[in-house]
mmCIF file of C-alpha atoms in Angstrom:
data_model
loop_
_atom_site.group_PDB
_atom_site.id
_atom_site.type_symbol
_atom_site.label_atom_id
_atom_site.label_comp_id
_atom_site.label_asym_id
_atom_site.label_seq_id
_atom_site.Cartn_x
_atom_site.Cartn_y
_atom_site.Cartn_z
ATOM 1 C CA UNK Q 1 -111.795 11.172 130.214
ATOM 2 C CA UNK Q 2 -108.399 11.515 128.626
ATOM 3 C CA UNK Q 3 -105.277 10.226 130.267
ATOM 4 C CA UNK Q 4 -102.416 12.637 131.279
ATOM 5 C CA UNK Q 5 -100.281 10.216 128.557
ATOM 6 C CA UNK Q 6 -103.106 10.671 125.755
ATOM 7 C CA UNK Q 7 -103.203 14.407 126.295
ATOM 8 C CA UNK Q 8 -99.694 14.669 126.287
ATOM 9 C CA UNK Q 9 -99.149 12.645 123.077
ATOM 10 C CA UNK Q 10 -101.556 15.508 121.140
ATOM 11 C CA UNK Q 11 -100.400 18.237 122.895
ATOM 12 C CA UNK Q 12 -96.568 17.538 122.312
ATOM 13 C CA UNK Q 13 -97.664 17.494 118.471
ATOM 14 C CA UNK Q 14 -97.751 21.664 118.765
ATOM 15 C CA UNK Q 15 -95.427 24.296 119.779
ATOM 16 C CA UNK Q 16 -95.267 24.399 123.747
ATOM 17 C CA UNK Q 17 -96.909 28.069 123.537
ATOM 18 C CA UNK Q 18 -99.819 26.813 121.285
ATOM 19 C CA UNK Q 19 -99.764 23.755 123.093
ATOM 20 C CA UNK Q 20 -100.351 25.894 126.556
ATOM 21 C CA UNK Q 21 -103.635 27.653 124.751
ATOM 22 C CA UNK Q 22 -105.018 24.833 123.779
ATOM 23 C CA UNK Q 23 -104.533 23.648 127.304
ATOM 24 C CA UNK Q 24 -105.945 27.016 128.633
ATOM 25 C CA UNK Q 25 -109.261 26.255 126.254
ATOM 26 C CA UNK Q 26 -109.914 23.610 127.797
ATOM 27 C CA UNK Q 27 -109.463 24.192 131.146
ATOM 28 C CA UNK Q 28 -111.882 27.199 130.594
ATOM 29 C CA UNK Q 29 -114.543 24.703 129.601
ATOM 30 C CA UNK Q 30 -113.715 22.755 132.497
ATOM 31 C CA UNK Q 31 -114.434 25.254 134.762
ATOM 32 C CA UNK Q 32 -117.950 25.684 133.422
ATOM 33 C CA UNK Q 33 -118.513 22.047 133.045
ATOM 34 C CA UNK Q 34 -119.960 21.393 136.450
ATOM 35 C CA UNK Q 35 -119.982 17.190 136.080
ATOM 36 C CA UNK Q 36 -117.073 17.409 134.513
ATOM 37 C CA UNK Q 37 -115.269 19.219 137.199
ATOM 38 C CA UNK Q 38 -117.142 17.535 139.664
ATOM 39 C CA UNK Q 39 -115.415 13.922 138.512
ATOM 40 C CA UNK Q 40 -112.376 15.521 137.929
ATOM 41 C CA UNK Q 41 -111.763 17.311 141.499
ATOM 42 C CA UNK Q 42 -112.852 13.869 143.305
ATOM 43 C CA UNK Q 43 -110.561 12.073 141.207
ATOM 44 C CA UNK Q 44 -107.154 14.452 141.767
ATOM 45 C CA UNK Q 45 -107.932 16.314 144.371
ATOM 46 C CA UNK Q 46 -106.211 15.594 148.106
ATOM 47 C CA UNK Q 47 -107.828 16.672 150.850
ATOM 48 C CA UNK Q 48 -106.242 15.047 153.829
ATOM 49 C CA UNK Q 49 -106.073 17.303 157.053
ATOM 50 C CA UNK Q 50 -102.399 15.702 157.433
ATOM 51 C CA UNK Q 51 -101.368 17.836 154.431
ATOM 52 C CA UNK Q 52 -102.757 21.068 156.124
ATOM 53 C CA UNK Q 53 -100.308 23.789 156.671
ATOM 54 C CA UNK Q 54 -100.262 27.448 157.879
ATOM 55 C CA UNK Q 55 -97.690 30.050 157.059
ATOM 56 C CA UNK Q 56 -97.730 33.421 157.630
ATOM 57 C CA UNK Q 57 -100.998 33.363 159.145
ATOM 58 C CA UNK Q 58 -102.795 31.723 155.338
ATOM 59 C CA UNK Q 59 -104.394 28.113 156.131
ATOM 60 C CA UNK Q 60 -103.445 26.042 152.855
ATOM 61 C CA UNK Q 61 -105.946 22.745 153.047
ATOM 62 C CA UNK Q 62 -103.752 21.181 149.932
ATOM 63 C CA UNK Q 63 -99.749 22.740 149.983
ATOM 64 C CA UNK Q 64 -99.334 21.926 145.928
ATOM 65 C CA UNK Q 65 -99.928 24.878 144.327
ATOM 66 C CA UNK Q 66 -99.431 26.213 140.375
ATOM 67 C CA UNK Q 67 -96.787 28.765 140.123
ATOM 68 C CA UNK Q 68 -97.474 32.144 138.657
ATOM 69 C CA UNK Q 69 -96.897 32.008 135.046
ATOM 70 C CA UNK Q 70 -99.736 29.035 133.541
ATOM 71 C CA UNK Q 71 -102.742 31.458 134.440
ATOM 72 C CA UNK Q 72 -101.659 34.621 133.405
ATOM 73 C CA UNK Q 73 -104.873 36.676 133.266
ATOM 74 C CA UNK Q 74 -106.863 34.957 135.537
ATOM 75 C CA UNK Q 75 -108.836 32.700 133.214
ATOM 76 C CA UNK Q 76 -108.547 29.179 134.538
ATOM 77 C CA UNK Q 77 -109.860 29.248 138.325
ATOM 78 C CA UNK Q 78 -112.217 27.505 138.219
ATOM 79 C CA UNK Q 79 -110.420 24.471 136.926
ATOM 80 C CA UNK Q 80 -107.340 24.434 138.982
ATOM 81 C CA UNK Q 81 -108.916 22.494 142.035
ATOM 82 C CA UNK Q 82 -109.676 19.785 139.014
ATOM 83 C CA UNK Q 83 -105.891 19.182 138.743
ATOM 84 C CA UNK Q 84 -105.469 18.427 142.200
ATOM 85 C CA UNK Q 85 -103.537 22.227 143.132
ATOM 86 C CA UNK Q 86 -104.729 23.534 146.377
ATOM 87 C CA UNK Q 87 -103.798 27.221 145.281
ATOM 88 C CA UNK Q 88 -103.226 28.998 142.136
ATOM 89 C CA UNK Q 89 -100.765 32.036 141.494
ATOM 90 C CA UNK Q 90 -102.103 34.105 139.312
ATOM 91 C CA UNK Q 91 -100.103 36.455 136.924
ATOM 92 C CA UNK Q 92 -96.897 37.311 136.469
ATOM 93 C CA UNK Q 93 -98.994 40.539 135.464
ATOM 94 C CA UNK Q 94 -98.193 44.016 135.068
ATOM 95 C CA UNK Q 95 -100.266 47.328 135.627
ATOM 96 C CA UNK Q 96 -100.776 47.411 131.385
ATOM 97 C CA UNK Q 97 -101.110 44.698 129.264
ATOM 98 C CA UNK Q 98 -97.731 43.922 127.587
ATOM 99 C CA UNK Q 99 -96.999 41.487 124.740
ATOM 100 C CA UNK Q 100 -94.083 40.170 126.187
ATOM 101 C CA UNK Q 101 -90.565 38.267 124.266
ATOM 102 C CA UNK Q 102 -90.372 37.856 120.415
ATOM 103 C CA UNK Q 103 -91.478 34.398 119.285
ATOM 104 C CA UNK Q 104 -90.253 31.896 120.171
ATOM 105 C CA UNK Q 105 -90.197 32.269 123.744
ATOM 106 C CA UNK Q 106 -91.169 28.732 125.223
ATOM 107 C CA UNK Q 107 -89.274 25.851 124.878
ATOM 108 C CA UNK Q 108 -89.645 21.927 125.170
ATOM 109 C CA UNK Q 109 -86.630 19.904 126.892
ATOM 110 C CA UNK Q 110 -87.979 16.293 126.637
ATOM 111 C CA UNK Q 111 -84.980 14.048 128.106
ATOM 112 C CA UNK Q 112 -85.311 16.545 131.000
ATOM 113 C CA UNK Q 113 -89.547 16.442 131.473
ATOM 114 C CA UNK Q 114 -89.038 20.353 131.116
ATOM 115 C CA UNK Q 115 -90.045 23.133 129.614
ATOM 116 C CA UNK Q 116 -88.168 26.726 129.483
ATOM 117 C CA UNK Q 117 -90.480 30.152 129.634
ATOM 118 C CA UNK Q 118 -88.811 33.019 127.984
ATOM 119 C CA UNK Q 119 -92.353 34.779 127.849
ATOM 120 C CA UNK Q 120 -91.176 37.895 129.249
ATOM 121 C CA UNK Q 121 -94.357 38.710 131.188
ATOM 122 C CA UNK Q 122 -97.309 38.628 128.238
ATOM 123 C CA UNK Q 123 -100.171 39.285 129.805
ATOM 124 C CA UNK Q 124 -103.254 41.573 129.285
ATOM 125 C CA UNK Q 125 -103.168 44.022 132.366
ATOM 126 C CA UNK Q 126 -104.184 44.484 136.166
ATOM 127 C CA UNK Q 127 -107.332 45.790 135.127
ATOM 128 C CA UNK Q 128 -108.527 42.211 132.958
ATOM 129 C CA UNK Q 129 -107.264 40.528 135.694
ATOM 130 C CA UNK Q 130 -109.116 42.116 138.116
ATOM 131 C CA UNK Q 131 -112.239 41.844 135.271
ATOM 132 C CA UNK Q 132 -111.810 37.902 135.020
ATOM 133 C CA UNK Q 133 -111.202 37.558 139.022
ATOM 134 C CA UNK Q 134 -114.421 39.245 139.505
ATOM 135 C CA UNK Q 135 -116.358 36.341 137.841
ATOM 136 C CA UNK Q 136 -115.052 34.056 140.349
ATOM 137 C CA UNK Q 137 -116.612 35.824 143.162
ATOM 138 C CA UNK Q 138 -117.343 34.258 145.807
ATOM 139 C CA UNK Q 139 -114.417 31.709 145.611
ATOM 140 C CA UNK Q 140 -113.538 28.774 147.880
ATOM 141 C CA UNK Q 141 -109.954 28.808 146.556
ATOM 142 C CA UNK Q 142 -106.560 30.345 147.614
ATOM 143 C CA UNK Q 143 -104.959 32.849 144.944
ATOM 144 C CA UNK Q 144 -102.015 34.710 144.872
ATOM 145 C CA UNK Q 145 -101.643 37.724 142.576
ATOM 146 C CA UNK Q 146 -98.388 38.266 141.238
ATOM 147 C CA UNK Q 147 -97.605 41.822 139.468
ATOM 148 C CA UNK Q 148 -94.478 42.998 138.168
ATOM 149 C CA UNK Q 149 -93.554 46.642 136.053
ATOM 150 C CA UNK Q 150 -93.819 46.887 132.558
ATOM 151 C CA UNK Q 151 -91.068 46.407 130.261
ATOM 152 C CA UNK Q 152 -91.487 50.572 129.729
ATOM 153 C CA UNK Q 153 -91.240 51.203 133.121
ATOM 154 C CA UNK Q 154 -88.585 49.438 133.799
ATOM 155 C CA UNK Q 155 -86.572 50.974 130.832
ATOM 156 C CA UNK Q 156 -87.110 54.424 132.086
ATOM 157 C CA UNK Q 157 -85.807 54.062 134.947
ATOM 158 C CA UNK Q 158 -82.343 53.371 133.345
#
Protein backbone atom coordinates (compact mmCIF):
# COMPACT_ATOMS: atom_id res chain seq x y z
CA UNK A 1 0.00 0.00 0.00
CA UNK A 2 1.08 3.55 -0.60
CA UNK A 3 2.01 5.87 2.20
CA UNK A 4 -0.01 9.12 2.86
CA UNK A 5 3.75 10.86 2.07
CA UNK A 6 4.14 8.76 -1.32
CA UNK A 7 0.65 9.66 -2.42
CA UNK A 8 1.08 13.05 -1.59
CA UNK A 9 4.43 13.48 -3.40
CA UNK A 10 2.42 12.34 -6.92
CA UNK A 11 -0.54 13.95 -6.21
CA UNK A 12 1.05 17.46 -5.39
CA UNK A 13 2.68 17.01 -9.01
CA UNK A 14 -1.07 18.08 -10.50
CA UNK A 15 -3.39 20.88 -10.08
CA UNK A 16 -5.31 20.44 -6.62
CA UNK A 17 -8.68 19.98 -8.77
CA UNK A 18 -7.09 17.23 -10.99
CA UNK A 19 -5.28 16.11 -8.14
CA UNK A 20 -8.86 15.63 -6.17
CA UNK A 21 -10.15 13.32 -9.36
CA UNK A 22 -7.52 11.35 -9.41
CA UNK A 23 -8.05 10.92 -5.72
CA UNK A 24 -11.85 10.35 -6.34
CA UNK A 25 -10.70 7.37 -8.99
CA UNK A 26 -9.26 5.75 -6.74
CA UNK A 27 -11.24 5.82 -3.94
CA UNK A 28 -14.03 4.49 -6.32
CA UNK A 29 -11.91 1.41 -6.87
CA UNK A 30 -11.43 1.18 -3.32
CA UNK A 31 -14.78 0.87 -2.58
CA UNK A 32 -15.18 -2.12 -4.87
CA UNK A 33 -11.97 -3.65 -3.85
CA UNK A 34 -13.27 -5.73 -1.01
CA UNK A 35 -9.47 -6.91 0.40
CA UNK A 36 -8.39 -3.86 -0.27
CA UNK A 37 -10.87 -2.05 1.81
CA UNK A 38 -10.92 -4.69 4.14
CA UNK A 39 -6.94 -3.92 5.10
CA UNK A 40 -7.48 -0.50 4.75
CA UNK A 41 -10.58 0.04 7.28
CA UNK A 42 -8.66 -2.26 9.98
CA UNK A 43 -5.70 -0.29 9.52
CA UNK A 44 -7.38 3.53 9.94
CA UNK A 45 -10.35 2.92 11.23
CA UNK A 46 -11.16 3.76 15.24
CA UNK A 47 -13.68 2.11 16.74
CA UNK A 48 -13.37 2.68 20.43
CA UNK A 49 -16.80 2.98 22.35
CA UNK A 50 -14.91 5.93 24.33
CA UNK A 51 -15.15 7.99 21.12
CA UNK A 52 -19.00 7.35 20.88
CA UNK A 53 -21.15 10.36 20.89
CA UNK A 54 -24.86 11.28 20.44
CA UNK A 55 -26.25 14.58 19.35
CA UNK A 56 -29.43 15.43 18.44
CA UNK A 57 -30.70 12.09 18.90
CA UNK A 58 -27.84 10.52 15.78
CA UNK A 59 -25.39 7.84 17.53
CA UNK A 60 -21.89 8.65 15.80
CA UNK A 61 -19.60 5.30 16.65
CA UNK A 62 -16.38 7.41 15.18
CA UNK A 63 -17.00 11.63 15.66
CA UNK A 64 -14.32 12.42 12.59
CA UNK A 65 -16.23 12.96 9.81
CA UNK A 66 -15.44 14.44 5.96
CA UNK A 67 -17.03 17.71 5.40
CA UNK A 68 -19.39 18.27 2.54
CA UNK A 69 -17.48 19.34 -0.39
CA UNK A 70 -14.73 16.03 -1.23
CA UNK A 71 -17.81 13.75 -2.26
CA UNK A 72 -19.85 15.85 -4.18
CA UNK A 73 -22.16 13.43 -6.02
CA UNK A 74 -22.11 10.70 -3.87
CA UNK A 75 -19.44 8.55 -5.49
CA UNK A 76 -16.97 7.59 -2.81
CA UNK A 77 -19.05 5.78 0.10
CA UNK A 78 -17.93 3.07 0.10
CA UNK A 79 -14.37 4.09 0.71
CA UNK A 80 -14.73 6.67 3.35
CA UNK A 81 -14.78 4.14 6.38
CA UNK A 82 -11.17 3.12 4.66
CA UNK A 83 -9.81 6.56 5.70
CA UNK A 84 -10.70 6.20 9.13
CA UNK A 85 -14.06 8.98 8.89
CA UNK A 86 -16.93 7.72 10.85
CA UNK A 87 -19.42 9.84 8.63
CA UNK A 88 -19.38 11.38 5.31
CA UNK A 89 -21.24 14.68 4.16
CA UNK A 90 -22.26 14.36 1.05
CA UNK A 91 -22.79 17.30 -1.46
CA UNK A 92 -22.72 20.65 -1.34
CA UNK A 93 -25.43 19.76 -4.12
CA UNK A 94 -28.10 21.58 -5.68
CA UNK A 95 -31.60 20.49 -7.12
CA UNK A 96 -29.78 20.70 -10.98
CA UNK A 97 -26.51 19.93 -11.80
CA UNK A 98 -24.42 23.16 -12.02
CA UNK A 99 -20.85 23.59 -13.29
CA UNK A 100 -19.85 25.74 -10.70
CA UNK A 101 -16.65 28.81 -10.64
CA UNK A 102 -14.45 29.47 -13.76
CA UNK A 103 -11.14 27.61 -13.61
CA UNK A 104 -9.17 27.90 -11.48
CA UNK A 105 -11.15 27.51 -8.51
CA UNK A 106 -8.97 25.33 -6.02
CA UNK A 107 -5.97 26.35 -4.62
CA UNK A 108 -2.79 24.82 -2.85
CA UNK A 109 -1.29 26.81 0.30
CA UNK A 110 1.70 24.53 1.21
CA UNK A 111 3.51 26.49 4.22
CA UNK A 112 -0.06 26.44 5.62
CA UNK A 113 -0.99 22.34 4.93
CA UNK A 114 -4.10 24.01 3.14
CA UNK A 115 -5.99 24.09 0.41
CA UNK A 116 -8.68 26.92 -0.68
CA UNK A 117 -12.14 25.71 -2.59
CA UNK A 118 -13.53 28.37 -4.76
CA UNK A 119 -15.65 25.55 -6.56
CA UNK A 120 -18.77 27.35 -6.31
CA UNK A 121 -20.98 24.27 -5.82
CA UNK A 122 -20.08 21.92 -9.15
CA UNK A 123 -21.91 19.17 -8.84
CA UNK A 124 -24.22 17.00 -11.07
CA UNK A 125 -27.76 17.30 -9.38
CA UNK A 126 -30.13 15.88 -6.54
CA UNK A 127 -31.36 13.45 -8.83
CA UNK A 128 -27.48 11.63 -9.56
CA UNK A 129 -27.07 11.91 -6.15
CA UNK A 130 -29.92 10.24 -5.20
CA UNK A 131 -28.94 7.65 -8.40
CA UNK A 132 -25.34 6.96 -6.87
CA UNK A 133 -26.80 6.81 -3.09
CA UNK A 134 -29.09 4.18 -4.24
CA UNK A 135 -26.16 1.77 -5.01
CA UNK A 136 -25.12 1.95 -1.53
CA UNK A 137 -28.25 0.55 -0.23
CA UNK A 138 -28.28 -1.01 2.52
CA UNK A 139 -25.44 1.05 4.19
CA UNK A 140 -23.80 0.68 7.61
CA UNK A 141 -22.54 4.28 7.42
CA UNK A 142 -23.73 7.77 8.62
CA UNK A 143 -24.34 10.42 5.70
CA UNK A 144 -25.37 13.75 5.66
CA UNK A 145 -26.82 15.33 2.52
CA UNK A 146 -26.06 18.77 2.01
CA UNK A 147 -28.15 20.81 -0.79
CA UNK A 148 -27.98 24.31 -1.56
CA UNK A 149 -29.96 26.57 -4.66
CA UNK A 150 -28.58 26.93 -7.87
CA UNK A 151 -26.58 29.75 -8.92
CA UNK A 152 -30.00 30.64 -11.22
CA UNK A 153 -32.09 30.53 -8.46
CA UNK A 154 -30.39 32.42 -6.43
CA UNK A 155 -29.95 35.23 -9.10
CA UNK A 156 -33.62 35.52 -9.58
CA UNK A 157 -34.40 36.20 -6.59
CA UNK A 158 -32.41 39.52 -6.76
Amino acid sequence: MFSYNSLKKILFKFDPETAHNIAECGLRILGKCKIAKAYMQKKNYINNPKLTQEVFGVKFANPVGLAAGFDKNATMIKAMQSLGFGFTEIGTMTPKPQDGNAKPRMFRYPEQKSVQNAMGFNNKGAHEVLKNLKKFIPLIYLLVLILVKTKQHLKSLH
